[in-house]
Tab-separated table of C-alpha atoms in Angstrom:
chain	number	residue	atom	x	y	z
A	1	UNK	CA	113.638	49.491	88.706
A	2	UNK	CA	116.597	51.460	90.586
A	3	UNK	CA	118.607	51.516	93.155
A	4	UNK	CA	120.903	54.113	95.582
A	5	UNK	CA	122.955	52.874	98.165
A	6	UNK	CA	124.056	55.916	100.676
A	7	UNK	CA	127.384	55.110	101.964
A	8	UNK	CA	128.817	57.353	104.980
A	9	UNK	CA	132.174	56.871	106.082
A	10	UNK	CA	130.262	54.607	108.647
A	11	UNK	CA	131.581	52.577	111.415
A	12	UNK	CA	133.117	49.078	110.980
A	13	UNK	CA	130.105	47.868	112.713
A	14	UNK	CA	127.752	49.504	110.201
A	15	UNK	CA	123.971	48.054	110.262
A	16	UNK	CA	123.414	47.319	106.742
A	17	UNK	CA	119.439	47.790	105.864
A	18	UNK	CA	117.666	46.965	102.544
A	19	UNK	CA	115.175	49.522	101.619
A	20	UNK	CA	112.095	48.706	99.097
A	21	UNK	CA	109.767	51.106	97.608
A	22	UNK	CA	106.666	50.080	96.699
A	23	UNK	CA	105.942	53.518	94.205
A	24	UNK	CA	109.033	55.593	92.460
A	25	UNK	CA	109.844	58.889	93.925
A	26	UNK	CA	107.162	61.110	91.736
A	27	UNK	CA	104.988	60.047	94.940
A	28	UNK	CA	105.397	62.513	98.079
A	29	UNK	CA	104.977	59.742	99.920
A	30	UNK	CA	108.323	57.812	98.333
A	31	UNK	CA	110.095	60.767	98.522
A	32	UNK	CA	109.057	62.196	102.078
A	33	UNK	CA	109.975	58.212	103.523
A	34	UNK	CA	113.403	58.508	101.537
A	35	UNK	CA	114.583	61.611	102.478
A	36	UNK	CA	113.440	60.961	106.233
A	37	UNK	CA	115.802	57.847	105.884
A	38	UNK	CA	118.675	59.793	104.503
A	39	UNK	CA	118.342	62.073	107.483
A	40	UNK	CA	118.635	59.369	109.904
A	41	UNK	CA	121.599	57.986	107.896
A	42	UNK	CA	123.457	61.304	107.876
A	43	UNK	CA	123.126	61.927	111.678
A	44	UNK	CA	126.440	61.844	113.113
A	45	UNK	CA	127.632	58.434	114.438
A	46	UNK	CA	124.411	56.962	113.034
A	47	UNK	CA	126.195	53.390	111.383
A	48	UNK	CA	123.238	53.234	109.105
A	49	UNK	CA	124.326	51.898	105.429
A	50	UNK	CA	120.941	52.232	103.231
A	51	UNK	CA	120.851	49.946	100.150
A	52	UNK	CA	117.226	51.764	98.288
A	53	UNK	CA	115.398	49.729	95.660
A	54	UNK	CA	112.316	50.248	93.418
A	55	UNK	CA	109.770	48.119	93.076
A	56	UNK	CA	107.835	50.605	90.703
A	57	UNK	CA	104.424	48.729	90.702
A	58	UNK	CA	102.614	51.459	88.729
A	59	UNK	CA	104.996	50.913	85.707
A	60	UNK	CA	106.198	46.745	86.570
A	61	UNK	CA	103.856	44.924	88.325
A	62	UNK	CA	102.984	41.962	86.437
A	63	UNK	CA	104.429	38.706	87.731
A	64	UNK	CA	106.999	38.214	85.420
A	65	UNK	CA	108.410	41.497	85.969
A	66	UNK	CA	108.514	40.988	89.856
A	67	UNK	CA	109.704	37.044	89.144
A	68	UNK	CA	112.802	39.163	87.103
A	69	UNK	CA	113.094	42.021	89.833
A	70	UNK	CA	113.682	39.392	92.795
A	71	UNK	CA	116.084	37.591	90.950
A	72	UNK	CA	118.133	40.444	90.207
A	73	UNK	CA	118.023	41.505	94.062
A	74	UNK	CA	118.997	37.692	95.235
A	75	UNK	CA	121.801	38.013	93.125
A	76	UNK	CA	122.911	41.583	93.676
A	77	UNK	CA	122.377	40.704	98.082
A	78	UNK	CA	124.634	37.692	97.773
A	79	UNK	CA	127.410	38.566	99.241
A	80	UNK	CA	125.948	41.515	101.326
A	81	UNK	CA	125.302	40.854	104.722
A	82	UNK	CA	122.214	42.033	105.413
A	83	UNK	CA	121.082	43.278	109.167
A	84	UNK	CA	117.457	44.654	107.824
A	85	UNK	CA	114.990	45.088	105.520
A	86	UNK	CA	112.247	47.679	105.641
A	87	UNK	CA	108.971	47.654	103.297
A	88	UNK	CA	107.323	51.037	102.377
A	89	UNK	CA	103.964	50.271	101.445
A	90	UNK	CA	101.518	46.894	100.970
A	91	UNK	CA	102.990	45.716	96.943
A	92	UNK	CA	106.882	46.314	98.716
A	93	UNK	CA	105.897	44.159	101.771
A	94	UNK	CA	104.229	41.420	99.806
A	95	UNK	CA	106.832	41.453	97.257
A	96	UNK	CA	109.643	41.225	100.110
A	97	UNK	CA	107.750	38.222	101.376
A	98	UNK	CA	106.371	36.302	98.827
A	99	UNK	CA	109.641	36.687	96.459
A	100	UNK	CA	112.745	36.734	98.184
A	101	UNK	CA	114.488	34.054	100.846
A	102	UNK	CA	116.286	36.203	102.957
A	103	UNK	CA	116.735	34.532	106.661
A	104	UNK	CA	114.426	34.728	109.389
A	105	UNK	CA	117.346	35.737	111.137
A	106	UNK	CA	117.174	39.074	109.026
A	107	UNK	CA	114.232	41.451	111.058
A	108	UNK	CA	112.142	43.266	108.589
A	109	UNK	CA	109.943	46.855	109.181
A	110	UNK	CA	107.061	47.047	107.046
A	111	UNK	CA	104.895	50.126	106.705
A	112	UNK	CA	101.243	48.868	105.617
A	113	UNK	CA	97.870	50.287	105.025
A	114	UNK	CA	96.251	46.445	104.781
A	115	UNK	CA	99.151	43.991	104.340
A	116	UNK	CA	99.765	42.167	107.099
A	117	UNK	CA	102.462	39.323	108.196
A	118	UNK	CA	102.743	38.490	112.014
A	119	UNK	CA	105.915	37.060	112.882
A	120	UNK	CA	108.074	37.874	115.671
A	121	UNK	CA	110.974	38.857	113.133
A	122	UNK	CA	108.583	41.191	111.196
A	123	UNK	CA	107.455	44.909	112.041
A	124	UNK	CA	104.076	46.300	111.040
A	125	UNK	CA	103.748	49.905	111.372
A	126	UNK	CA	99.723	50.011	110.194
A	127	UNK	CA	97.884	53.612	109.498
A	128	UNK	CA	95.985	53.878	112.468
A	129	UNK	CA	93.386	55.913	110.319
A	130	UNK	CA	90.749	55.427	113.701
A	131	UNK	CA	93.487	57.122	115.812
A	132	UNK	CA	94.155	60.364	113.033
A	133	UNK	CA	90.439	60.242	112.322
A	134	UNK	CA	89.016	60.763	115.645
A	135	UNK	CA	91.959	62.946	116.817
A	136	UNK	CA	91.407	64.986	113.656
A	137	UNK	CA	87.780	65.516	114.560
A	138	UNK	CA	88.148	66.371	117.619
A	139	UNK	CA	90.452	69.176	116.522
A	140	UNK	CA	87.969	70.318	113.820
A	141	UNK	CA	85.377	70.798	116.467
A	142	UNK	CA	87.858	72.688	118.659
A	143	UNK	CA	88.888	75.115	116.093
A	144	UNK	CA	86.248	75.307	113.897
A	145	UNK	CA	82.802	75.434	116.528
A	146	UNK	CA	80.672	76.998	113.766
A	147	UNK	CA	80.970	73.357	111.440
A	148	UNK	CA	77.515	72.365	111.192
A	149	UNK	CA	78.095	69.720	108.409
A	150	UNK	CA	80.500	67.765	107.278
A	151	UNK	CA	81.630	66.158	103.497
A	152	UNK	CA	84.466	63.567	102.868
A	153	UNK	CA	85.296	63.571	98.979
A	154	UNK	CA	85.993	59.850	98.182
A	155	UNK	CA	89.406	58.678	96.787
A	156	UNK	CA	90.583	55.206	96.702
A	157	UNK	CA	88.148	52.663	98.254
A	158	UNK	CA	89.517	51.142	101.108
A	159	UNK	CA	90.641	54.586	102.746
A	160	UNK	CA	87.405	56.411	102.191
A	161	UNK	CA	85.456	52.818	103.453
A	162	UNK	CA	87.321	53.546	106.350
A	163	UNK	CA	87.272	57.496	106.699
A	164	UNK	CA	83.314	57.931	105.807
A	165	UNK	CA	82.452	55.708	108.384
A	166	UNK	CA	84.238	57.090	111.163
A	167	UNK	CA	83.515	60.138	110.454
A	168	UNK	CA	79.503	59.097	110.130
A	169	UNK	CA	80.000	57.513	113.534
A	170	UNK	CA	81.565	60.653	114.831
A	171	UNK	CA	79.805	63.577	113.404
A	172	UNK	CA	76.313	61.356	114.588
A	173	UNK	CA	77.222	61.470	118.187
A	174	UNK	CA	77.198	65.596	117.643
A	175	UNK	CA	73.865	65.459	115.511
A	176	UNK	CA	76.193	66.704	112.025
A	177	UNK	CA	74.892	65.093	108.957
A	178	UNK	CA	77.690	64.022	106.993
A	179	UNK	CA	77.585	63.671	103.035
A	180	UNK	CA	80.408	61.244	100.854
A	181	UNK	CA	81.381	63.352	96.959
A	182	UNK	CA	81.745	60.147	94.890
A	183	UNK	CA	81.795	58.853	91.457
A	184	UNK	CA	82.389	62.662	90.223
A	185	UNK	CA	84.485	63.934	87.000
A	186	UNK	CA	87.304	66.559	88.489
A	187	UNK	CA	85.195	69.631	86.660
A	188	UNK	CA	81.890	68.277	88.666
A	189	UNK	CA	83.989	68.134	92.013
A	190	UNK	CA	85.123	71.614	91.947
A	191	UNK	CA	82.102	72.694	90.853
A	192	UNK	CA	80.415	70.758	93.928
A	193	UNK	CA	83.100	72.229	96.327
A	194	UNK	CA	83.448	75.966	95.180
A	195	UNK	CA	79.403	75.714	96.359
A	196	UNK	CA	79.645	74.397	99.997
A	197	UNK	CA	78.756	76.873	102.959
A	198	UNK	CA	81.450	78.226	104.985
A	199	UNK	CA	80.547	75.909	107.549
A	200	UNK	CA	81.068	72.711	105.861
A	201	UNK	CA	84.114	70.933	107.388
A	202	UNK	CA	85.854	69.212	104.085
A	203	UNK	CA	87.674	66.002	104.470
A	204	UNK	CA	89.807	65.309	100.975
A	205	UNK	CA	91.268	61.799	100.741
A	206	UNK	CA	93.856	61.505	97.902
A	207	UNK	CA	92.023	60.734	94.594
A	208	UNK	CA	93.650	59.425	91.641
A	209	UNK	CA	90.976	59.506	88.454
A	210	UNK	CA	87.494	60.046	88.014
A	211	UNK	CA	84.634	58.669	86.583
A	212	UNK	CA	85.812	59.070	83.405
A	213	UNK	CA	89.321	57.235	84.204
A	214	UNK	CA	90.810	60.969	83.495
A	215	UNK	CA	94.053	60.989	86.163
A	216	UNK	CA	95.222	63.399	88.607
A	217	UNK	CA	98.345	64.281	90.975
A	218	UNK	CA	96.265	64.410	94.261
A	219	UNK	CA	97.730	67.472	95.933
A	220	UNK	CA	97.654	69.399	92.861
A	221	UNK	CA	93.939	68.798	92.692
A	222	UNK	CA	93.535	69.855	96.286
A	223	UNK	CA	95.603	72.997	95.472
A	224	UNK	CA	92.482	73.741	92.967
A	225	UNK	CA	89.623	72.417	95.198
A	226	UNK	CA	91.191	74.239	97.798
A	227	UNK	CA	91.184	77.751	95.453
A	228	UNK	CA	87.573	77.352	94.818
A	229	UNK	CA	86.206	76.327	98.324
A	230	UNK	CA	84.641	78.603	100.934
A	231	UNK	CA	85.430	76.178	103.256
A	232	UNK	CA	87.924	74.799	105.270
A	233	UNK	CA	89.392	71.539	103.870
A	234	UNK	CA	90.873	69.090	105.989
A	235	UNK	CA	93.521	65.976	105.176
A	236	UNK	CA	94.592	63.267	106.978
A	237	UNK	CA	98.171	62.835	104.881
A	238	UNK	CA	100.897	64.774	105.662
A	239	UNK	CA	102.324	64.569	101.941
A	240	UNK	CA	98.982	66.717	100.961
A	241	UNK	CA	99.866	69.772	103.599
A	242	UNK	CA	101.103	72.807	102.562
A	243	UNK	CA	98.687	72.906	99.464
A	244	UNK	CA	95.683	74.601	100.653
A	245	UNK	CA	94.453	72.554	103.295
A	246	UNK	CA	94.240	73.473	106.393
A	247	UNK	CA	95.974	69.665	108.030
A	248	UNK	CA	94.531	67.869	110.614
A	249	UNK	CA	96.044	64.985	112.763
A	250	UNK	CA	98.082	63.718	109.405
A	251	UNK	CA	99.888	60.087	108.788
A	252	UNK	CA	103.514	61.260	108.683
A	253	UNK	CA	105.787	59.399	106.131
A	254	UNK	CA	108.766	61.181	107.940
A	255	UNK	CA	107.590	59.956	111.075
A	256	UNK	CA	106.909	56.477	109.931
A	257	UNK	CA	110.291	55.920	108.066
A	258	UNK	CA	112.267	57.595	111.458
A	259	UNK	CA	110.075	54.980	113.819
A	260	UNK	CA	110.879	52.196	111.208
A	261	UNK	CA	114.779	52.854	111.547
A	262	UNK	CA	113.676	52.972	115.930
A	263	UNK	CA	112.266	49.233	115.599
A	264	UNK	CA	115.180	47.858	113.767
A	265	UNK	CA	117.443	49.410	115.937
A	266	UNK	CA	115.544	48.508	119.256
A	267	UNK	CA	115.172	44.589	117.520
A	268	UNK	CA	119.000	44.483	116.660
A	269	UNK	CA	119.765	45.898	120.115
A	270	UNK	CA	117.491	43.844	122.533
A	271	UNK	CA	116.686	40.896	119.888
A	272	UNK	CA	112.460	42.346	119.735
A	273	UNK	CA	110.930	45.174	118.972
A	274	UNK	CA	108.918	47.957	121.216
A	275	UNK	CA	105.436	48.587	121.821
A	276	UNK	CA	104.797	52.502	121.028
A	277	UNK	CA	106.034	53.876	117.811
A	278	UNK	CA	103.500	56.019	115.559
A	279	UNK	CA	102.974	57.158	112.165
A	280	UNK	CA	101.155	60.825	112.715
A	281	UNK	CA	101.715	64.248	114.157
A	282	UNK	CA	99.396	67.300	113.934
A	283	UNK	CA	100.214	69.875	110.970
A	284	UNK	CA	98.248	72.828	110.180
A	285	UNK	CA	98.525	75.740	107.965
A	286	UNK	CA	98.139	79.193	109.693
A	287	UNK	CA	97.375	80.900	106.404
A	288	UNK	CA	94.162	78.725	105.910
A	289	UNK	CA	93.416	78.970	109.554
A	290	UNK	CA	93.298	82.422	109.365
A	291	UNK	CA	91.665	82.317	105.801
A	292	UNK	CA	88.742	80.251	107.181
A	293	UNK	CA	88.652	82.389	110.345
A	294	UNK	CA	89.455	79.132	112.956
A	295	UNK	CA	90.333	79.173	116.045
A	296	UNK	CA	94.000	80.110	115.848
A	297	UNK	CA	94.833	80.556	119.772
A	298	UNK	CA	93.666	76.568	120.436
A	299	UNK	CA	96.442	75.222	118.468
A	300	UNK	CA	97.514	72.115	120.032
A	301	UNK	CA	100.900	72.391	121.544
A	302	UNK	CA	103.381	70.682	119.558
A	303	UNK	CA	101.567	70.861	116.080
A	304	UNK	CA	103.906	71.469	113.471
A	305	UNK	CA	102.615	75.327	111.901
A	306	UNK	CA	103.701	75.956	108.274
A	307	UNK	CA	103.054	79.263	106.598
A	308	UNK	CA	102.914	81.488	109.953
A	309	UNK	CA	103.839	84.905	108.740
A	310	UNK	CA	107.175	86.034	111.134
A	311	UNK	CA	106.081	88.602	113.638
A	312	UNK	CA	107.488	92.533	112.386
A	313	UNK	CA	110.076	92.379	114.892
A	314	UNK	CA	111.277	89.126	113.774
A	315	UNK	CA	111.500	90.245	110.046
């Protein structure tokens, strides 16, 4: 476990929030959220005093160890007056709620794939993967009009459940068969992928073994799928851009740790929290735009554009 507390020459009035990781910072995901936080914290005028713990479940997560972790936290947030807590990620959440006895009076901002706790004092920003999904596809089919199939590699269960069925749904409306890659070892995948038609429209979700139990950082495996591939491949996770794929409508942990600090803030101010906060924002690469030959001039406006080469007169 480990902590950081970011301390800023803040305001007497300083709002005092309590940060828990579910994963260490070797995830993009941890990292992304935490540095988005940081941001917010370092904004002029911002009062925000961030007190960042680590949960760790892929190295502690046996009940003893959390039984141990809590206690230290109870102790160490004696004497701190709390105005916050925010939960990145379902085993944080839980943990938060099923192990420590903070006060109801104390709002909380969970960010959640399938944990859920309704209470008015309690947060949920979910991953509307229906909302990135559908948006997502309806971008493919604006920029890439030549797809005339589809393939969604499988990664962990409940996300691909979720993805390969929407997209099913989707691409059966438009008469696109639609094919899942499972239970694969990492050679057989790239071996599957480096053979799809240019007109396949790839959909990678994050994959973390293989058959064989072998493991794998996901974005460096899409770096190599996306080497080998003659076609476009498309991601719903922002923390997988800039590594070959070509984006999509992508669940932003930037965005969802900058809306989590916007419902405390709202709660603390007003005593409840808003109605429309979100978790995505469009991303695409132009290099693989171009690579793939998409539609480059129907770029949504306001998509974030990595890798756009600088115009001659701007170099």
């Amino acid at each position: 476990f480990c902590a950081t507390v970011l301390f800023l020459g803040l305001p007497l009035n300083a709002q005092k929030i309590l940060v828990v990781h579910s994963y260490n910072t070797s995830f993009p995901w941890t990292t992304a959220f935490e540095d988005s936080l940081r941001d917010e914290a370092e904004l002029p005028g911002s009062g925000l005093e961030l007190f960042i713990e680590n949960l760790d479940v892929t190295r502690f997560g046996t009940v003893p160890e959390r039984r141990a972790f809590a206690q230290f936290l109870t102790e160490k947030y004696e004497n701190v007056a709390l105005d916050a807590i925010i939960g990145n990620s379902d085993h944080a959440c839980a943990f938060i709620d099923e192990y420590l006895s903070f006060p109801v009076s104390v709002p909380r901002a969970y960010y959640t794939t399938s944990y859920e706790n309704r209470k008015p004092w309690i947060f949920g920003l979910r991953a509307k993967y229906d909302r990135v999904i559908l948006d997502t596809w309806q971008l493919v089919n604006s920029i890439f009009p030549q797809m005339d199939n589809a393939v969604v590699i499988a990664g962990d269960p409940y996300s691909t459940k979720t993805v390969y069925a929407k997209i099913r749904d989707l691409a059966g409306d438009a008469g696109i068969p639609v094919r899942l890659i499972d239970n694969f070892t990492f050679d057989e995948l790239i071996a599957e992928v480096s053979r799809a038609s240019p007109t396949t429209a790839i959909f990678f979700m994050p994959v973390l073994k293989d058959r064989t139990g072998a493991g794998s950082t996901p974005k460096l495996l899409l770096s190599d799928l996306a080497g080998k591939s003659p076609a476009p491949i498309f991601t719903f996770w922002e923390t997988m851009t800039g590594s070959g794929t070509v984006g999509g409508y992508v669940i932003s942990s930037r965005t969802a740790a900058r809306e989590m600090v916007r419902a405390i803030r709202d709660y603390l101010g007003t005593g409840s929290f808003g109605t429309e906060y979100t978790v995505s924002l469009c991303v695409l690469d132009w290099t693989e735009m171009e690579r793939h030959g998409l539609r480059t001039d129907l770029v949504p406006e306001g998509a974030t554009i990595i890798n756009r080469p600088e115009p001659i007169y701007v170099r």
